[in-house]
Amino acid sequence: MPQTKRDYYEVLGVDRGASPAELKRAYRALAMRYHPDRNPGDHTSEENFKEIGEAYQVLSDPDRRQRYDSFGHAGEAMGGSAGFNFQSAFDLFDMFFAGGSPGQRRRGGPQRGNDLQLQVTIDFEEAIRGVSRTFDLTRYAACAECAGSGARAGTQAVACSDCAGQGQVQRVRQSLLGQMVTVEACPRCHGEGKMIESPCANCHGQGLVEAAKEVEVQIPPGVDNEMRVRVPGEGAGGPRGGPPGDLYLLISVRPHEELQRRGMTIVYECPITFSQAALGDTIEVPTVDGPVSMVVKPASQYGQQVRIPGKGAPDPRTGRRGDQVVRLRVVIPSRLTARERELLLELAPPDGKPHPVRKGFFENLKDVIGL
Ligand SMILES: [Zn+2]
Ligand SMILES: [Zn+2]
């Protein structure tokens, strides 16, 4: 039970700023006193012995101690593998420590919360027109009981006495080159300048608790695959009352059955028959706004492009829409009726020679078939 778990420093009977040597001394003394061999059958001693061991294990490891100092027992759980429920989309550890390891953390209490990213799949048309999506987001948010301070209600974090709340201490060293003054993060408060003497029970001094929230996001028109949409302030809450991070939606667009996207241009590969290409036609082609009529000019060549202005994707910043490009693909029938075969043989009997497209070719063709 994390709520009833005693503070590790309290367990070892040492100050929060205790040096590794002091920790070791305290641990040894207590371990000797509560060792099961010395207290056979004494259940309380056995529990104490375990508690001391656990406290020492955590506090003797610099990383784990730092985490514990920052987030209490919940922080300890972050680093461990057992019994902790990681969010599928976000790694909790990253959530807290984005922007450097705890040891490199900038001085000063509040930190901005981590950015979160969600993968979102939308339809082709939704990407063009924009769409609103609602997410049930569970992330860390400021603890309501302590307003994110981490200090028990009615108490406050107090200025660290070792550094007078500065978070930094000056150290003077004698070296071969003379006196060297260095400024280091205060070891007692680990650069925070403040210390929480009585942590909030609800958040174990973290200032953050897991909270679910419904977030509605307006995805702007024109987004494309792999684009990220930023939702300011909907990321994880900031430790020690810091501002929240941002939420990012990583967009993935479902492909359309007929249309393809090339930036702001939408491409449609349009199958037409030989006679439509040769004689011209007015055909209906699909666009994201529904079918539109398009003129295929007589003598259109295979692969020729017809532009339909304003039917492309909008620029997400300006809203200006691109064009749709229709590429004409002349389809050769896979099967001919006897009549078609007869007509083709009459029109252009195979003659064993290549037929490069030349100017006037289709004009002549039109004459041949009587137009
Ligand atoms: Zn709290
Ligand atoms: Zn300090």
CSV table of C-alpha atoms and ligand atoms in Angstrom, one decimal:
chain,number,residue,atom,x,y,z
A,1,MET,CA,0.0,0.0,0.0
A,2,PRO,CA,1.8,3.1,-1.1
A,3,GLN,CA,-0.4,5.3,1.1
A,4,THR,CA,0.8,3.7,4.3
A,5,LYS,CA,4.3,3.1,3.2
A,6,ARG,CA,6.8,4.9,5.4
A,7,ASP,CA,9.2,7.4,4.1
A,8,TYR,CA,12.6,5.8,3.4
A,9,TYR,CA,14.6,8.4,5.2
A,10,GLU,CA,12.3,8.0,8.2
A,11,VAL,CA,12.8,4.3,8.1
A,12,LEU,CA,16.5,4.7,8.2
A,13,GLY,CA,16.3,7.5,10.7
A,14,VAL,CA,18.5,9.8,8.6
A,15,ASP,CA,18.1,13.3,7.3
A,16,ARG,CA,17.1,13.8,3.6
A,17,GLY,CA,20.5,15.2,2.9
A,18,ALA,CA,22.4,12.2,4.4
A,19,SER,CA,25.6,11.3,2.6
A,20,PRO,CA,26.1,7.8,1.2
A,21,ALA,CA,28.3,7.0,4.2
A,22,GLU,CA,25.7,8.1,6.7
A,23,LEU,CA,23.1,6.0,4.9
A,24,LYS,CA,25.3,3.0,5.1
A,25,ARG,CA,26.1,3.5,8.8
A,26,ALA,CA,22.4,3.9,9.6
A,27,TYR,CA,21.4,0.9,7.6
A,28,ARG,CA,24.1,-1.3,9.2
A,29,ALA,CA,23.1,-0.4,12.7
A,30,LEU,CA,19.4,-1.0,12.0
A,31,ALA,CA,19.9,-4.2,10.1
A,32,MET,CA,21.9,-5.6,13.0
A,33,ARG,CA,19.2,-4.7,15.4
A,34,TYR,CA,16.4,-6.2,13.4
A,35,HIS,CA,18.2,-9.1,11.9
A,36,PRO,CA,15.9,-12.2,12.0
A,37,ASP,CA,18.7,-14.3,13.5
A,38,ARG,CA,18.7,-12.0,16.5
A,39,ASN,CA,14.9,-11.8,16.8
A,40,PRO,CA,13.7,-15.3,16.1
A,41,GLY,CA,10.0,-15.5,15.7
A,42,ASP,CA,9.5,-11.8,16.0
A,43,HIS,CA,7.2,-10.8,13.2
A,44,THR,CA,7.6,-7.1,13.7
A,45,SER,CA,11.3,-7.3,13.6
A,46,GLU,CA,11.2,-9.2,10.4
A,47,GLU,CA,9.0,-6.6,8.8
A,48,ASN,CA,11.3,-3.9,10.0
A,49,PHE,CA,14.3,-5.7,8.6
A,50,LYS,CA,12.6,-5.9,5.2
A,51,GLU,CA,11.6,-2.3,5.3
A,52,ILE,CA,15.2,-1.2,6.1
A,53,GLY,CA,16.6,-3.3,3.3
A,54,GLU,CA,14.2,-1.8,0.8
A,55,ALA,CA,14.9,1.8,2.0
A,56,TYR,CA,18.6,1.3,1.8
A,57,GLN,CA,18.4,-0.4,-1.6
A,58,VAL,CA,16.6,2.7,-3.0
A,59,LEU,CA,18.6,5.4,-1.3
A,60,SER,CA,22.0,3.9,-1.9
A,61,ASP,CA,21.4,4.0,-5.7
A,62,PRO,CA,21.9,7.6,-6.8
A,63,ASP,CA,19.3,7.4,-9.7
A,64,ARG,CA,16.7,5.8,-7.6
A,65,ARG,CA,17.3,8.1,-4.7
A,66,GLN,CA,16.9,11.1,-7.0
A,67,ARG,CA,13.6,9.7,-8.3
A,68,TYR,CA,12.5,9.0,-4.8
A,69,ASP,CA,13.4,12.5,-3.6
A,70,SER,CA,11.4,14.0,-6.5
A,71,PHE,CA,8.4,11.8,-6.5
A,72,GLY,CA,8.4,9.8,-3.3
A,73,HIS,CA,7.3,6.2,-3.5
A,74,ALA,CA,5.4,6.7,-6.7
A,75,GLY,CA,8.7,7.9,-8.3
A,76,GLU,CA,10.3,4.7,-7.1
A,77,ALA,CA,7.6,2.7,-8.8
A,78,MET,CA,8.4,4.4,-12.1
A,79,GLY,CA,11.9,3.0,-12.3
A,80,GLY,CA,10.9,-0.5,-11.2
A,81,SER,CA,9.3,-3.0,-13.4
A,82,ALA,CA,7.0,-4.8,-11.1
A,83,GLY,CA,3.4,-3.8,-10.4
A,84,PHE,CA,3.4,-0.6,-12.3
A,85,ASN,CA,0.9,0.1,-15.0
A,86,PHE,CA,2.6,1.8,-17.9
A,87,GLN,CA,0.4,3.8,-20.3
A,88,SER,CA,0.4,2.2,-23.6
A,89,ALA,CA,1.0,5.4,-25.6
A,90,PHE,CA,3.4,7.2,-23.3
A,91,ASP,CA,6.2,6.0,-21.2
A,92,LEU,CA,5.7,7.5,-17.8
A,93,PHE,CA,9.4,7.8,-17.1
A,94,ASP,CA,9.8,9.9,-20.2
A,95,MET,CA,6.8,11.9,-19.3
A,96,PHE,CA,8.5,13.1,-16.2
A,97,PHE,CA,12.1,13.4,-17.3
A,98,ALA,CA,11.9,14.7,-20.8
A,99,GLY,CA,14.6,17.2,-21.3
A,100,GLY,CA,17.4,15.5,-19.5
A,101,SER,CA,18.1,13.2,-16.6
A,102,PRO,CA,17.0,14.3,-13.2
A,103,GLY,CA,20.6,15.1,-12.3
A,104,GLN,CA,20.8,17.6,-15.1
A,105,ARG,CA,17.5,19.2,-14.3
A,106,ARG,CA,17.5,23.0,-14.3
A,107,ARG,CA,17.4,24.7,-11.0
A,108,GLY,CA,14.1,25.9,-9.7
A,109,GLY,CA,10.9,24.2,-8.7
A,110,PRO,CA,8.2,24.1,-11.4
A,111,GLN,CA,9.0,22.2,-14.5
A,112,ARG,CA,7.0,22.1,-17.7
A,113,GLY,CA,5.1,18.8,-18.1
A,114,ASN,CA,6.0,16.4,-20.8
A,115,ASP,CA,4.6,16.5,-24.3
A,116,LEU,CA,2.4,13.6,-25.3
A,117,GLN,CA,1.8,12.1,-28.6
A,118,LEU,CA,-1.2,10.2,-29.9
A,119,GLN,CA,-1.5,8.4,-33.2
A,120,VAL,CA,-4.7,9.2,-35.0
A,121,THR,CA,-6.1,7.6,-38.1
A,122,ILE,CA,-8.5,9.7,-40.2
A,123,ASP,CA,-10.3,9.2,-43.5
A,124,PHE,CA,-8.9,10.7,-46.8
A,125,GLU,CA,-11.9,13.1,-46.9
A,126,GLU,CA,-11.5,14.1,-43.3
A,127,ALA,CA,-7.9,15.0,-44.0
A,128,ILE,CA,-9.1,17.3,-46.8
A,129,ARG,CA,-12.0,18.9,-44.9
A,130,GLY,CA,-10.8,18.8,-41.3
A,131,VAL,CA,-12.5,16.9,-38.6
A,132,SER,CA,-13.1,17.1,-34.9
A,133,ARG,CA,-12.0,14.2,-32.7
A,134,THR,CA,-12.6,13.5,-29.0
A,135,PHE,CA,-10.1,11.5,-27.0
A,136,ASP,CA,-10.4,10.0,-23.5
A,137,LEU,CA,-7.0,10.9,-22.4
A,138,THR,CA,-5.5,9.5,-19.1
A,139,ARG,CA,-2.4,11.4,-18.2
A,140,TYR,CA,-0.8,13.1,-15.2
A,141,ALA,CA,-2.4,16.3,-14.1
A,142,ALA,CA,-1.9,18.6,-11.2
A,143,CYS,CA,-3.1,17.1,-7.9
A,144,ALA,CA,-6.3,18.8,-6.8
A,145,GLU,CA,-5.5,18.3,-3.1
A,146,CYS,CA,-2.3,20.2,-3.0
A,147,ALA,CA,-2.8,22.3,-6.2
A,148,GLY,CA,0.2,20.6,-7.7
A,149,SER,CA,2.6,21.7,-5.0
A,150,GLY,CA,3.2,18.2,-3.6
A,151,ALA,CA,3.0,19.5,0.0
A,152,ARG,CA,0.2,18.3,2.3
A,153,ALA,CA,-2.8,20.6,2.3
A,154,GLY,CA,-2.2,23.4,4.8
A,155,THR,CA,1.5,23.1,4.5
A,156,GLN,CA,4.0,24.5,2.0
A,157,ALA,CA,7.3,23.6,0.6
A,158,VAL,CA,9.9,25.4,2.7
A,159,ALA,CA,13.0,27.1,1.6
A,160,CYS,CA,16.0,24.7,1.8
A,161,SER,CA,18.1,25.7,4.8
A,162,ASP,CA,21.4,24.5,3.2
A,163,CYS,CA,21.2,26.9,0.3
A,164,ALA,CA,18.7,29.4,1.6
A,165,GLY,CA,16.3,28.5,-1.1
A,166,GLN,CA,18.8,29.2,-3.9
A,167,GLY,CA,19.1,25.6,-5.1
A,168,GLN,CA,22.8,26.2,-5.6
A,169,VAL,CA,25.8,26.1,-3.3
A,170,GLN,CA,29.3,27.5,-3.9
A,171,ARG,CA,32.1,25.2,-3.3
A,172,VAL,CA,35.7,26.5,-2.8
A,173,ARG,CA,38.4,24.1,-3.7
A,174,GLN,CA,42.1,24.4,-3.5
A,175,SER,CA,43.8,23.2,-6.6
A,176,LEU,CA,47.2,23.5,-8.1
A,177,LEU,CA,46.0,26.5,-10.0
A,178,GLY,CA,44.8,28.2,-6.9
A,179,GLN,CA,41.4,28.6,-5.4
A,180,MET,CA,38.6,27.3,-7.5
A,181,VAL,CA,35.0,28.3,-6.9
A,182,THR,CA,32.4,26.2,-8.4
A,183,VAL,CA,28.6,26.5,-8.2
A,184,GLU,CA,26.8,23.2,-7.8
A,185,ALA,CA,23.3,22.1,-7.4
A,186,CYS,CA,22.5,22.0,-3.6
A,187,PRO,CA,22.9,18.4,-2.6
A,188,ARG,CA,20.2,18.7,0.1
A,189,CYS,CA,17.3,19.9,-2.0
A,190,HIS,CA,18.9,18.7,-5.3
A,191,GLY,CA,18.7,22.1,-6.8
A,192,GLU,CA,15.1,22.7,-6.1
A,193,GLY,CA,15.7,25.4,-3.5
A,194,LYS,CA,12.6,24.1,-1.7
A,195,MET,CA,11.9,21.0,0.4
A,196,ILE,CA,8.6,19.4,1.0
A,197,GLU,CA,8.6,18.4,4.7
A,198,SER,CA,5.2,16.9,4.7
A,199,PRO,CA,4.2,15.4,1.3
A,200,CYS,CA,0.6,15.4,0.1
A,201,ALA,CA,-0.8,11.9,0.7
A,202,ASN,CA,-2.9,12.0,-2.4
A,203,CYS,CA,0.0,12.4,-4.8
A,204,HIS,CA,2.9,11.3,-2.5
A,205,GLY,CA,4.6,14.7,-2.9
A,206,GLN,CA,4.7,14.5,-6.7
A,207,GLY,CA,2.1,17.2,-7.2
A,208,LEU,CA,0.7,15.1,-10.0
A,209,VAL,CA,-2.0,12.4,-10.1
A,210,GLU,CA,-3.3,10.2,-12.9
A,211,ALA,CA,-6.4,11.8,-14.3
A,212,ALA,CA,-8.8,11.1,-17.2
A,213,LYS,CA,-10.0,13.9,-19.4
A,214,GLU,CA,-12.0,14.2,-22.5
A,215,VAL,CA,-10.1,16.3,-25.0
A,216,GLU,CA,-11.7,17.5,-28.1
A,217,VAL,CA,-9.4,18.4,-30.9
A,218,GLN,CA,-10.1,20.2,-34.2
A,219,ILE,CA,-7.9,18.7,-36.9
A,220,PRO,CA,-7.5,21.4,-39.5
A,221,PRO,CA,-8.3,20.9,-43.2
A,222,GLY,CA,-5.4,19.8,-45.3
A,223,VAL,CA,-3.4,17.6,-42.9
A,224,ASP,CA,-1.5,14.8,-44.5
A,225,ASN,CA,0.1,11.5,-43.4
A,226,GLU,CA,2.9,11.9,-40.8
A,227,MET,CA,1.9,15.5,-40.0
A,228,ARG,CA,1.6,16.4,-36.3
A,229,VAL,CA,-1.1,18.6,-35.0
A,230,ARG,CA,-0.2,20.4,-31.8
A,231,VAL,CA,-2.8,20.9,-29.0
A,232,PRO,CA,-1.3,23.4,-26.6
A,233,GLY,CA,-1.6,22.6,-22.9
A,234,GLU,CA,-3.1,19.2,-23.2
A,235,GLY,CA,0.0,17.2,-22.4
A,236,ALA,CA,1.1,15.9,-19.0
A,237,GLY,CA,0.9,18.2,-16.0
A,238,GLY,CA,4.2,19.8,-14.9
A,239,PRO,CA,5.9,18.6,-11.8
A,240,ARG,CA,5.8,20.9,-8.8
A,241,GLY,CA,3.0,23.1,-10.2
A,242,GLY,CA,4.7,23.6,-13.5
A,243,PRO,CA,2.7,24.3,-16.7
A,244,PRO,CA,1.4,21.3,-18.7
A,245,GLY,CA,3.2,20.1,-21.9
A,246,ASP,CA,1.5,19.9,-25.2
A,247,LEU,CA,-0.4,17.1,-26.9
A,248,TYR,CA,0.6,16.1,-30.4
A,249,LEU,CA,-1.6,14.1,-32.8
A,250,LEU,CA,0.4,12.1,-35.2
A,251,ILE,CA,-1.8,11.9,-38.3
A,252,SER,CA,-2.2,8.8,-40.3
A,253,VAL,CA,-4.6,9.0,-43.3
A,254,ARG,CA,-6.5,6.0,-44.6
A,255,PRO,CA,-6.0,5.7,-48.4
A,256,HIS,CA,-8.8,6.5,-50.7
A,257,GLU,CA,-10.0,3.8,-53.2
A,258,GLU,CA,-9.6,6.0,-56.2
A,259,LEU,CA,-7.8,9.2,-55.3
A,260,GLN,CA,-4.2,9.8,-54.2
A,261,ARG,CA,-2.6,12.7,-52.5
A,262,ARG,CA,0.6,14.4,-53.5
A,263,GLY,CA,0.9,17.3,-51.2
A,264,MET,CA,-1.8,19.7,-52.2
A,265,THR,CA,-2.5,17.9,-55.4
A,266,ILE,CA,-5.0,15.1,-55.7
A,267,VAL,CA,-4.3,12.6,-58.4
A,268,TYR,CA,-6.9,10.4,-60.2
A,269,GLU,CA,-5.8,7.7,-62.6
A,270,CYS,CA,-8.7,7.8,-65.1
A,271,PRO,CA,-9.2,4.7,-67.3
A,272,ILE,CA,-10.7,5.6,-70.7
A,273,THR,CA,-11.3,3.6,-73.8
A,274,PHE,CA,-9.3,4.1,-77.1
A,275,SER,CA,-12.3,5.8,-78.7
A,276,GLN,CA,-12.8,8.2,-75.8
A,277,ALA,CA,-9.1,9.1,-76.1
A,278,ALA,CA,-9.3,9.4,-79.9
A,279,LEU,CA,-12.6,11.1,-80.3
A,280,GLY,CA,-12.9,13.0,-77.0
A,281,ASP,CA,-15.7,12.8,-74.5
A,282,THR,CA,-17.2,14.4,-71.4
A,283,ILE,CA,-16.8,12.1,-68.5
A,284,GLU,CA,-17.7,12.1,-64.8
A,285,VAL,CA,-14.7,11.8,-62.5
A,286,PRO,CA,-14.6,11.4,-58.7
A,287,THR,CA,-13.2,14.3,-56.6
A,288,VAL,CA,-13.3,14.7,-52.8
A,289,ASP,CA,-16.3,17.0,-53.4
A,290,GLY,CA,-18.2,14.4,-55.3
A,291,PRO,CA,-18.3,13.6,-59.1
A,292,VAL,CA,-17.6,16.4,-61.6
A,293,SER,CA,-17.8,16.6,-65.4
A,294,MET,CA,-14.5,16.7,-67.2
A,295,VAL,CA,-13.8,17.1,-70.9
A,296,VAL,CA,-11.4,14.6,-72.5
A,297,LYS,CA,-10.2,16.4,-75.7
A,298,PRO,CA,-10.1,14.5,-78.9
A,299,ALA,CA,-6.7,13.0,-79.6
A,300,SER,CA,-5.8,12.7,-75.9
A,301,GLN,CA,-2.7,10.7,-75.4
A,302,TYR,CA,-2.0,8.0,-72.9
A,303,GLY,CA,-0.8,9.5,-69.6
A,304,GLN,CA,-1.9,13.0,-70.6
A,305,GLN,CA,-3.1,15.1,-67.6
A,306,VAL,CA,-6.2,17.1,-67.2
A,307,ARG,CA,-6.3,19.7,-64.4
A,308,ILE,CA,-9.4,20.3,-62.4
A,309,PRO,CA,-8.7,23.6,-60.5
A,310,GLY,CA,-9.6,23.9,-56.8
A,311,LYS,CA,-10.4,20.2,-56.2
A,312,GLY,CA,-7.1,19.4,-54.5
A,313,ALA,CA,-6.1,19.5,-50.8
A,314,PRO,CA,-6.0,22.8,-48.9
A,315,ASP,CA,-2.8,24.2,-47.5
A,316,PRO,CA,-3.3,23.7,-43.7
A,317,ARG,CA,-2.0,27.2,-43.0
A,318,THR,CA,-3.7,29.3,-45.7
A,319,GLY,CA,-6.7,27.1,-46.6
A,320,ARG,CA,-6.0,27.7,-50.3
A,321,ARG,CA,-6.8,24.5,-52.2
A,322,GLY,CA,-4.7,22.8,-54.8
A,323,ASP,CA,-5.9,21.1,-58.0
A,324,GLN,CA,-6.9,17.7,-58.9
A,325,VAL,CA,-4.9,16.1,-61.7
A,326,VAL,CA,-6.6,13.5,-63.8
A,327,ARG,CA,-4.2,11.2,-65.7
A,328,LEU,CA,-5.7,9.5,-68.7
A,329,ARG,CA,-5.0,5.8,-68.9
A,330,VAL,CA,-6.1,4.3,-72.2
A,331,VAL,CA,-7.4,0.8,-71.4
A,332,ILE,CA,-6.9,-1.9,-74.1
A,333,PRO,CA,-9.9,-4.2,-74.1
A,334,SER,CA,-8.9,-7.7,-72.8
A,335,ARG,CA,-11.5,-9.3,-75.0
A,336,LEU,CA,-12.9,-8.3,-78.4
A,337,THR,CA,-16.2,-9.2,-79.9
A,338,ALA,CA,-16.1,-10.5,-83.5
A,339,ARG,CA,-17.5,-7.2,-84.7
A,340,GLU,CA,-14.9,-5.1,-82.8
A,341,ARG,CA,-12.2,-7.2,-84.2
A,342,GLU,CA,-13.5,-6.7,-87.7
A,343,LEU,CA,-13.7,-2.9,-87.2
A,344,LEU,CA,-10.2,-2.7,-85.8
A,345,LEU,CA,-8.7,-4.8,-88.6
A,346,GLU,CA,-10.4,-2.4,-91.0
A,347,LEU,CA,-9.3,0.7,-89.1
A,348,ALA,CA,-5.6,-0.2,-88.5
A,349,PRO,CA,-4.5,-3.6,-89.5
A,350,PRO,CA,-1.3,-4.7,-87.7
A,351,ASP,CA,1.5,-4.1,-90.2
A,352,GLY,CA,4.6,-5.2,-88.4
A,353,LYS,CA,6.0,-1.7,-87.8
A,354,PRO,CA,6.3,0.6,-84.8
A,355,HIS,CA,3.9,3.6,-84.9
A,356,PRO,CA,5.4,6.7,-83.3
A,357,VAL,CA,2.9,9.3,-82.4
A,358,ARG,CA,3.2,12.2,-84.9
A,359,LYS,CA,1.6,15.5,-85.3
A,360,GLY,CA,-1.6,15.1,-87.2
A,361,PHE,CA,-1.9,11.4,-86.5
A,362,PHE,CA,-5.2,11.7,-84.7
A,363,GLU,CA,-6.5,14.2,-87.2
A,364,ASN,CA,-5.9,11.6,-89.9
A,365,LEU,CA,-7.5,8.9,-87.8
A,366,LYS,CA,-10.6,11.0,-87.4
A,367,ASP,CA,-10.9,11.2,-91.1
A,368,VAL,CA,-10.5,7.5,-91.4
A,369,ILE,CA,-13.3,6.7,-89.1
A,370,GLY,CA,-15.5,9.4,-90.7
A,371,LEU,CA,-15.7,12.3,-88.2
B,1,ZN,ZN,-1.1,16.3,-3.9
B,2,ZN,ZN,19.2,23.4,-1.0
